[in-house]
Short mmCIF file of C-alpha atoms in Angstrom, two decimals:
data_model
loop_
_atom_site.label_atom_id
_atom_site.label_comp_id
_atom_site.label_asym_id
_atom_site.label_seq_id
_atom_site.Cartn_x
_atom_site.Cartn_y
_atom_site.Cartn_z
CA MET A 1 19.81 -52.13 -79.16
CA ALA A 2 23.25 -51.60 -80.71
CA PRO A 3 24.86 -53.68 -83.22
CA VAL A 4 28.39 -55.21 -82.15
CA PRO A 5 31.22 -53.27 -83.43
CA SER A 6 33.05 -55.30 -86.54
CA SER A 7 36.32 -54.49 -84.84
CA PRO A 8 37.78 -54.31 -81.45
CA ILE A 9 37.36 -50.74 -79.85
CA LYS A 10 40.39 -49.82 -77.67
CA VAL A 11 38.78 -47.73 -74.63
CA GLY A 12 41.95 -47.93 -72.53
CA HIS A 13 41.33 -47.92 -68.56
CA ILE A 14 38.06 -46.55 -67.40
CA ASP A 15 37.88 -45.98 -63.64
CA ASP A 16 34.68 -46.89 -62.01
CA VAL A 17 33.52 -43.74 -60.52
CA GLN A 18 31.78 -45.14 -57.22
CA GLU A 19 35.41 -46.81 -56.90
CA LEU A 20 37.20 -43.60 -57.38
CA ARG A 21 34.27 -41.71 -54.78
CA LYS A 22 35.19 -44.15 -52.27
CA ALA A 23 39.05 -43.75 -52.35
CA LYS A 24 38.41 -40.04 -52.24
CA PRO A 25 41.77 -38.91 -54.59
CA THR A 26 42.62 -35.24 -53.78
CA THR A 27 42.58 -34.80 -57.73
CA ILE A 28 40.35 -36.05 -60.30
CA PRO A 29 41.85 -38.14 -63.12
CA GLU A 30 42.81 -36.66 -66.19
CA ARG A 31 40.01 -38.60 -68.21
CA PHE A 32 37.56 -37.03 -66.55
CA VAL A 33 38.45 -33.48 -66.18
CA ARG A 34 36.72 -31.51 -69.39
CA ASP A 35 38.38 -28.80 -71.64
CA MET A 36 37.62 -25.26 -70.50
CA ASN A 37 34.89 -24.76 -73.06
CA GLU A 38 33.07 -27.65 -72.03
CA ARG A 39 33.05 -27.15 -67.82
CA PRO A 40 30.01 -26.52 -66.43
CA THR A 41 29.11 -23.07 -64.59
CA LEU A 42 27.36 -24.21 -61.45
CA ALA A 43 26.92 -20.74 -59.95
CA ILE A 44 23.49 -19.91 -61.72
CA ALA A 45 20.38 -19.26 -60.49
CA LEU A 46 17.88 -21.73 -60.74
CA PRO A 47 14.49 -20.77 -63.06
CA SER A 48 11.37 -20.64 -61.68
CA LEU A 49 9.40 -24.00 -61.41
CA SER A 50 6.96 -22.16 -64.41
CA ASP A 51 9.62 -21.93 -66.47
CA ILE A 52 10.11 -25.49 -67.76
CA PRO A 53 6.47 -26.52 -68.72
CA ILE A 54 4.34 -28.88 -66.60
CA ILE A 55 1.69 -30.86 -68.33
CA ASN A 56 -1.37 -32.72 -66.26
CA PHE A 57 -1.61 -35.71 -67.91
CA SER A 58 -5.04 -36.44 -66.12
CA ARG A 59 -6.54 -33.54 -67.88
CA LEU A 60 -5.92 -34.56 -71.03
CA VAL A 61 -7.20 -38.16 -70.55
CA ASN A 62 -10.09 -37.28 -68.56
CA GLY A 63 -10.35 -33.83 -68.12
CA SER A 64 -13.18 -31.22 -69.59
CA LYS A 65 -13.18 -29.87 -73.13
CA ASP A 66 -11.66 -26.48 -71.35
CA ASP A 67 -9.30 -28.84 -69.14
CA TYR A 68 -8.33 -30.45 -72.61
CA GLN A 69 -7.96 -27.82 -74.85
CA THR A 70 -5.62 -25.67 -72.32
CA GLU A 71 -3.71 -28.39 -71.54
CA SER A 72 -3.30 -29.64 -75.57
CA LEU A 73 -2.08 -25.78 -76.19
CA GLN A 74 0.26 -26.28 -73.27
CA LEU A 75 1.55 -29.66 -74.63
CA ALA A 76 1.92 -28.01 -78.10
CA ARG A 77 3.94 -24.91 -76.52
CA ALA A 78 5.84 -27.52 -74.85
CA CYS A 79 7.05 -29.65 -77.59
CA LYS A 80 7.74 -26.44 -80.00
CA GLU A 81 9.37 -24.08 -77.84
CA TRP A 82 11.14 -26.57 -75.14
CA GLY A 83 11.27 -29.94 -76.44
CA PHE A 84 11.19 -30.89 -72.80
CA PHE A 85 8.49 -30.87 -70.03
CA GLN A 86 7.65 -32.78 -66.86
CA VAL A 87 4.38 -34.78 -66.89
CA ILE A 88 2.38 -34.76 -63.49
CA ASN A 89 -0.50 -36.93 -62.72
CA HIS A 90 0.95 -39.46 -65.52
CA GLY A 91 -1.30 -42.34 -63.91
CA ILE A 92 1.79 -44.63 -62.88
CA ASN A 93 1.49 -46.02 -59.47
CA LEU A 94 3.48 -44.17 -57.01
CA SER A 95 4.39 -47.32 -55.33
CA LEU A 96 5.81 -48.70 -58.59
CA ILE A 97 8.08 -45.43 -59.22
CA GLU A 98 9.65 -45.83 -55.77
CA SER A 99 10.00 -49.64 -56.10
CA ILE A 100 11.91 -49.18 -59.23
CA GLU A 101 14.04 -46.55 -57.81
CA GLU A 102 14.55 -48.72 -55.01
CA VAL A 103 16.21 -51.62 -57.00
CA ALA A 104 18.08 -49.29 -59.45
CA LYS A 105 19.65 -47.81 -56.29
CA ASN A 106 20.31 -51.31 -54.86
CA PHE A 107 21.79 -52.26 -57.84
CA PHE A 108 24.20 -49.38 -57.83
CA MET A 109 25.33 -50.19 -54.12
CA LEU A 110 26.08 -54.07 -54.95
CA PRO A 111 29.97 -54.61 -54.71
CA LEU A 112 31.70 -53.84 -57.64
CA GLU A 113 32.65 -57.14 -59.15
CA GLU A 114 29.03 -58.15 -58.55
CA LYS A 115 27.98 -55.29 -60.92
CA GLN A 116 31.00 -56.39 -63.55
CA LYS A 117 29.48 -59.78 -63.74
CA TYR A 118 27.03 -58.04 -66.32
CA PRO A 119 29.91 -55.80 -68.37
CA MET A 120 29.02 -52.98 -71.14
CA ALA A 121 31.65 -54.25 -74.14
CA PRO A 122 32.87 -51.63 -75.26
CA GLY A 123 31.00 -50.12 -78.56
CA THR A 124 28.05 -51.57 -77.10
CA VAL A 125 24.89 -49.87 -75.00
CA GLN A 126 23.67 -52.84 -72.80
CA GLY A 127 25.12 -53.52 -69.45
CA TYR A 128 26.93 -51.82 -66.78
CA GLY A 129 29.63 -49.60 -67.42
CA GLN A 130 30.12 -46.55 -69.67
CA ALA A 131 28.70 -46.30 -73.14
CA PHE A 132 29.71 -44.24 -76.26
CA VAL A 133 33.07 -44.25 -75.48
CA PHE A 134 35.36 -45.15 -78.40
CA SER A 135 38.74 -44.03 -78.03
CA GLU A 136 41.79 -44.44 -75.33
CA ASP A 137 41.73 -40.61 -75.09
CA GLN A 138 38.30 -39.77 -75.29
CA LYS A 139 36.98 -37.73 -71.81
CA LEU A 140 34.84 -39.90 -69.64
CA ASP A 141 31.48 -39.08 -67.89
CA TRP A 142 31.40 -39.19 -64.17
CA CYS A 143 28.71 -41.45 -64.12
CA ASN A 144 28.04 -45.64 -64.00
CA MET A 145 25.54 -46.72 -66.28
CA PHE A 146 23.17 -49.86 -66.30
CA ALA A 147 21.16 -50.61 -69.52
CA LEU A 148 18.98 -53.40 -71.05
CA GLY A 149 17.06 -53.66 -74.11
CA ILE A 150 13.30 -54.27 -73.25
CA GLU A 151 11.15 -54.91 -76.40
CA PRO A 152 10.93 -56.28 -78.74
CA PRO A 153 11.76 -59.46 -76.96
CA TYR A 154 15.05 -60.48 -79.28
CA ILE A 155 16.89 -57.26 -78.32
CA ARG A 156 16.97 -58.15 -74.73
CA ASN A 157 20.28 -60.28 -73.70
CA PRO A 158 19.20 -62.48 -70.55
CA LYS A 159 22.78 -62.56 -69.37
CA LEU A 160 22.77 -59.21 -68.57
CA TRP A 161 19.87 -59.28 -66.48
CA PRO A 162 21.27 -59.33 -62.81
CA ILE A 163 19.63 -61.65 -60.32
CA LYS A 164 20.34 -59.22 -57.47
CA PRO A 165 18.83 -57.41 -56.10
CA THR A 166 15.67 -59.59 -55.84
CA LYS A 167 13.18 -58.52 -58.19
CA PHE A 168 14.97 -56.61 -60.34
CA GLY A 169 13.73 -58.07 -63.63
CA GLU A 170 10.02 -58.37 -62.38
CA THR A 171 10.19 -54.81 -61.30
CA VAL A 172 12.00 -53.37 -64.50
CA ASP A 173 9.56 -55.40 -66.30
CA VAL A 174 6.13 -54.36 -64.83
CA TYR A 175 7.35 -50.62 -64.50
CA SER A 176 8.37 -50.79 -68.19
CA ARG A 177 4.89 -51.82 -69.25
CA GLU A 178 3.50 -48.80 -67.59
CA VAL A 179 5.98 -46.71 -69.22
CA ARG A 180 5.60 -48.04 -72.54
CA LYS A 181 1.50 -47.11 -72.49
CA LEU A 182 2.64 -43.79 -71.43
CA CYS A 183 4.78 -43.02 -74.52
CA GLN A 184 1.99 -44.65 -76.69
CA ASN A 185 -0.85 -42.27 -74.84
CA LEU A 186 1.49 -39.20 -75.04
CA LEU A 187 2.10 -39.72 -78.51
CA LYS A 188 -1.63 -39.67 -79.41
CA TYR A 189 -1.95 -36.51 -77.70
CA ILE A 190 1.04 -34.93 -79.35
CA ALA A 191 0.07 -36.20 -82.94
CA MET A 192 -3.57 -34.27 -82.35
CA THR A 193 -1.39 -30.92 -81.43
CA LEU A 194 -0.07 -31.38 -84.73
CA GLY A 195 -3.41 -31.76 -86.46
CA LEU A 196 -2.79 -35.53 -86.98
CA LYS A 197 -5.16 -38.30 -86.18
CA ALA A 198 -4.39 -39.80 -83.06
CA ASP A 199 -2.87 -43.28 -83.76
CA ILE A 200 -0.73 -42.08 -86.72
CA PHE A 201 2.36 -42.83 -84.59
CA GLU A 202 1.22 -46.41 -83.22
CA GLU A 203 0.41 -47.20 -86.49
CA MET A 204 3.79 -46.18 -88.10
CA PHE A 205 6.06 -47.48 -85.44
CA GLY A 206 5.35 -51.40 -85.56
CA VAL A 207 6.51 -53.22 -82.59
CA ALA A 208 8.31 -50.25 -80.71
CA VAL A 209 11.61 -50.66 -79.67
CA GLN A 210 12.26 -49.66 -75.73
CA ALA A 211 15.06 -49.52 -73.75
CA ILE A 212 15.95 -48.61 -70.02
CA ARG A 213 19.24 -46.83 -68.58
CA MET A 214 19.80 -46.35 -65.10
CA ASN A 215 22.48 -43.61 -64.37
CA TYR A 216 24.17 -43.37 -61.19
CA TYR A 217 26.06 -40.06 -60.34
CA PRO A 218 27.93 -40.29 -57.05
CA PRO A 219 29.16 -36.88 -55.49
CA CYS A 220 32.44 -35.25 -56.78
CA SER A 221 34.70 -33.49 -54.84
CA ARG A 222 35.42 -30.72 -58.24
CA PRO A 223 31.59 -30.66 -59.92
CA ASP A 224 33.20 -27.84 -61.70
CA LEU A 225 35.55 -29.81 -63.60
CA VAL A 226 33.31 -32.95 -64.73
CA LEU A 227 30.40 -33.92 -66.50
CA GLY A 228 27.96 -36.47 -65.41
CA LEU A 229 26.98 -36.89 -68.94
CA SER A 230 28.14 -35.40 -72.09
CA PRO A 231 26.03 -32.57 -74.23
CA HIS A 232 23.71 -34.70 -76.68
CA SER A 233 20.01 -35.28 -78.07
CA ASP A 234 18.53 -38.67 -77.73
CA GLY A 235 17.74 -40.81 -80.96
CA SER A 236 14.38 -41.67 -79.40
CA ALA A 237 11.03 -40.69 -80.57
CA LEU A 238 10.25 -39.83 -76.76
CA THR A 239 12.57 -40.27 -73.86
CA VAL A 240 10.76 -40.64 -70.24
CA LEU A 241 13.00 -39.72 -67.29
CA GLN A 242 12.56 -40.43 -63.50
CA GLN A 243 14.84 -38.67 -61.54
CA GLY A 244 15.52 -40.30 -57.83
CA ASN A 245 13.56 -38.65 -54.99
CA GLY A 246 15.66 -36.37 -53.10
CA SER A 247 18.43 -36.43 -55.83
CA SER A 248 20.47 -33.54 -56.40
CA VAL A 249 19.47 -30.99 -59.69
CA GLY A 250 21.36 -32.47 -62.04
CA LEU A 251 19.58 -32.14 -65.29
CA GLN A 252 20.28 -29.33 -67.72
CA ILE A 253 18.68 -28.54 -70.98
CA LEU A 254 20.09 -26.06 -73.81
CA LYS A 255 17.49 -23.28 -74.44
CA ASP A 256 18.41 -20.21 -75.76
CA ASN A 257 22.17 -20.78 -75.86
CA LYS A 258 22.00 -21.47 -72.00
CA TRP A 259 22.36 -24.36 -69.84
CA VAL A 260 18.95 -24.23 -67.73
CA PRO A 261 18.45 -26.80 -64.88
CA VAL A 262 15.34 -29.02 -64.57
CA GLN A 263 14.39 -28.81 -60.79
CA PRO A 264 12.80 -32.01 -60.14
CA ILE A 265 9.00 -32.03 -59.18
CA PRO A 266 7.99 -34.76 -56.94
CA ASN A 267 6.66 -37.68 -58.28
CA ALA A 268 6.75 -36.06 -61.98
CA LEU A 269 8.21 -37.68 -64.73
CA VAL A 270 10.49 -35.66 -67.51
CA ILE A 271 9.30 -36.30 -71.05
CA ASN A 272 11.65 -35.27 -73.90
CA ILE A 273 11.49 -34.75 -77.78
CA GLY A 274 14.25 -37.21 -79.61
CA ASP A 275 15.77 -37.13 -82.90
CA THR A 276 13.01 -39.31 -84.25
CA LEU A 277 10.31 -36.79 -83.46
CA GLU A 278 12.31 -34.14 -84.77
CA VAL A 279 12.55 -35.58 -88.31
CA LEU A 280 8.71 -37.20 -88.30
CA THR A 281 7.54 -33.50 -87.70
CA ASN A 282 10.07 -31.97 -90.48
CA GLY A 283 11.53 -29.97 -87.34
CA LYS A 284 8.39 -28.69 -86.07
CA TYR A 285 8.91 -30.26 -82.91
CA LYS A 286 12.80 -30.35 -82.15
CA SER A 287 14.89 -32.40 -79.89
CA VAL A 288 17.02 -30.82 -77.37
CA GLU A 289 20.29 -31.03 -76.29
CA HIS A 290 20.92 -31.75 -72.89
CA ARG A 291 23.29 -32.73 -70.33
CA ALA A 292 24.12 -33.82 -66.72
CA VAL A 293 25.98 -32.03 -63.90
CA THR A 294 27.26 -33.43 -61.00
CA HIS A 295 27.32 -32.51 -57.18
CA LYS A 296 30.02 -31.91 -54.14
CA GLU A 297 27.99 -33.80 -51.67
CA LYS A 298 25.00 -35.17 -53.00
CA ASP A 299 24.52 -38.39 -55.28
CA ARG A 300 21.65 -38.71 -58.28
CA LEU A 301 19.81 -41.24 -59.51
CA SER A 302 18.05 -41.49 -62.88
CA ILE A 303 15.86 -44.05 -64.66
CA VAL A 304 15.77 -43.17 -68.33
CA THR A 305 13.23 -45.42 -70.99
CA PHE A 306 13.81 -45.01 -74.49
CA TYR A 307 10.92 -45.49 -77.15
CA ALA A 308 11.39 -45.45 -80.73
CA PRO A 309 9.98 -46.83 -83.67
CA SER A 310 10.82 -50.43 -85.12
CA TYR A 311 13.99 -51.00 -86.55
CA GLU A 312 12.56 -51.83 -89.85
CA ILE A 313 10.66 -48.91 -90.24
CA GLU A 314 11.31 -46.22 -92.58
CA LEU A 315 11.41 -42.79 -91.13
CA GLY A 316 11.29 -39.33 -93.14
CA PRO A 317 8.88 -35.84 -92.42
CA MET A 318 5.50 -36.92 -92.57
CA PRO A 319 4.01 -35.75 -95.78
CA GLU A 320 0.99 -33.56 -94.11
CA LEU A 321 4.04 -31.27 -92.14
CA VAL A 322 5.76 -30.51 -95.78
CA ASP A 323 4.48 -27.82 -98.03
CA GLU A 324 5.79 -24.98 -99.88
CA LYS A 325 6.87 -22.74 -96.78
CA ASN A 326 8.17 -26.01 -94.87
CA PRO A 327 10.15 -28.02 -97.42
CA CYS A 328 11.59 -31.80 -96.38
CA ASN A 329 14.38 -31.02 -94.06
CA TYR A 330 15.42 -34.48 -93.49
CA ARG A 331 16.00 -37.31 -95.84
CA ARG A 332 14.39 -41.02 -95.74
CA TYR A 333 16.15 -43.81 -93.90
CA THR A 334 15.40 -46.76 -91.69
CA HIS A 335 15.38 -46.57 -87.85
CA GLY A 336 17.83 -49.59 -87.53
CA GLU A 337 20.19 -47.31 -89.92
CA TYR A 338 19.69 -44.17 -87.73
CA ASN A 339 19.97 -46.39 -84.44
CA LYS A 340 23.38 -47.97 -85.80
CA HIS A 341 24.59 -44.58 -86.23
CA TYR A 342 23.96 -43.04 -83.34
CA VAL A 343 25.25 -46.02 -80.91
CA THR A 344 28.22 -45.94 -82.96
CA ASN A 345 29.34 -42.16 -82.24
CA LYS A 346 30.37 -40.92 -79.07
CA LEU A 347 27.90 -38.29 -77.39
CA GLN A 348 28.58 -34.51 -79.15
CA GLY A 349 25.49 -32.46 -79.15
CA LYS A 350 23.15 -32.69 -81.81
CA LYS A 351 25.79 -33.81 -84.41
CA THR A 352 24.26 -37.44 -84.91
CA LEU A 353 21.51 -35.43 -86.50
CA GLU A 354 23.60 -34.17 -89.10
CA PHE A 355 22.98 -38.01 -90.53
CA ALA A 356 19.18 -37.47 -91.54
CA LYS A 357 19.51 -33.98 -92.54
CA ILE A 358 19.01 -32.57 -96.28
CA LYS A 359 21.97 -30.55 -97.27
CA ARG A 360 21.02 -27.72 -99.16
CA ASN A 361 23.26 -25.69 -101.52
CA THR A 362 22.88 -22.05 -100.53
CA SER A 363 25.48 -20.66 -102.60
CA THR A 364 24.81 -18.31 -105.61
CA VAL A 365 26.55 -18.28 -108.89
#
């Protein structure tokens, strides 16, 4: 998943937020307290569920011609206007959804010394800890992470696969295979909304890279001062998010310069467009900045799958989506180059995507 840093990275002391929560400190440690302009405004009205598009996947796959047409238009609108949507009737067995949630929660509830057997080394993104921390004074997220490379096999680090809880590895493998199928199918329908042939992404991606990250956000006594996860867009082509059953509302997306909370729908999966798909579609479908906030009393669990092209694949806007009215907005590069750039920078909105953008000189003589 991530290259090993060429020189040691000094990240300073990083408190484990679950241990902090147990200790119930009267004040939040300074490294977690955000600057005023970054602090979340929590007293905002929740939008109605209809605000964030909902895609009924079974209508795309098995629906009538009219059902397919309606759902396809909704998918195109979701990708173009939101970059985020929730998928219902996605075909992944409910018992598997429950199983992955259970093993993830059970892992985070293990004693700290057990979890620390699988450490996330500074500058890498596999293992247990906090990713995207590169300095001793960087603000930290109120979150514990556990991440693993899944596909292709060479990105796996067997030393980081836990033996507890039992059936952890088996459950992650079965779940990941099902999510992989869903990503492949979703990309077919997304391609067709662009007027492209259904298999164009699958043919282009090679052996797609897939990783999973589990995030645990304990309650926080001052949710107005911290962030669960810093604002960022994803470097993937597609991201699939499963939100824990009964979790607090934590995911927020930046829409029209306002942070909009995503109200979880039971058994639905949240899908978002990553930077890679923005580049491939020449900006027609854009990745969207999102973040996580915390709750004073409730914890939150999320399970995230990242799906992206093979590292050696060269990427750039697809020729079918470039013309006089839509000039090429992004340069060509390999996905491996972009991945290295992404994981060696802290999460900072959509700043990482500057790597791919073509800078145009707009000044006049």
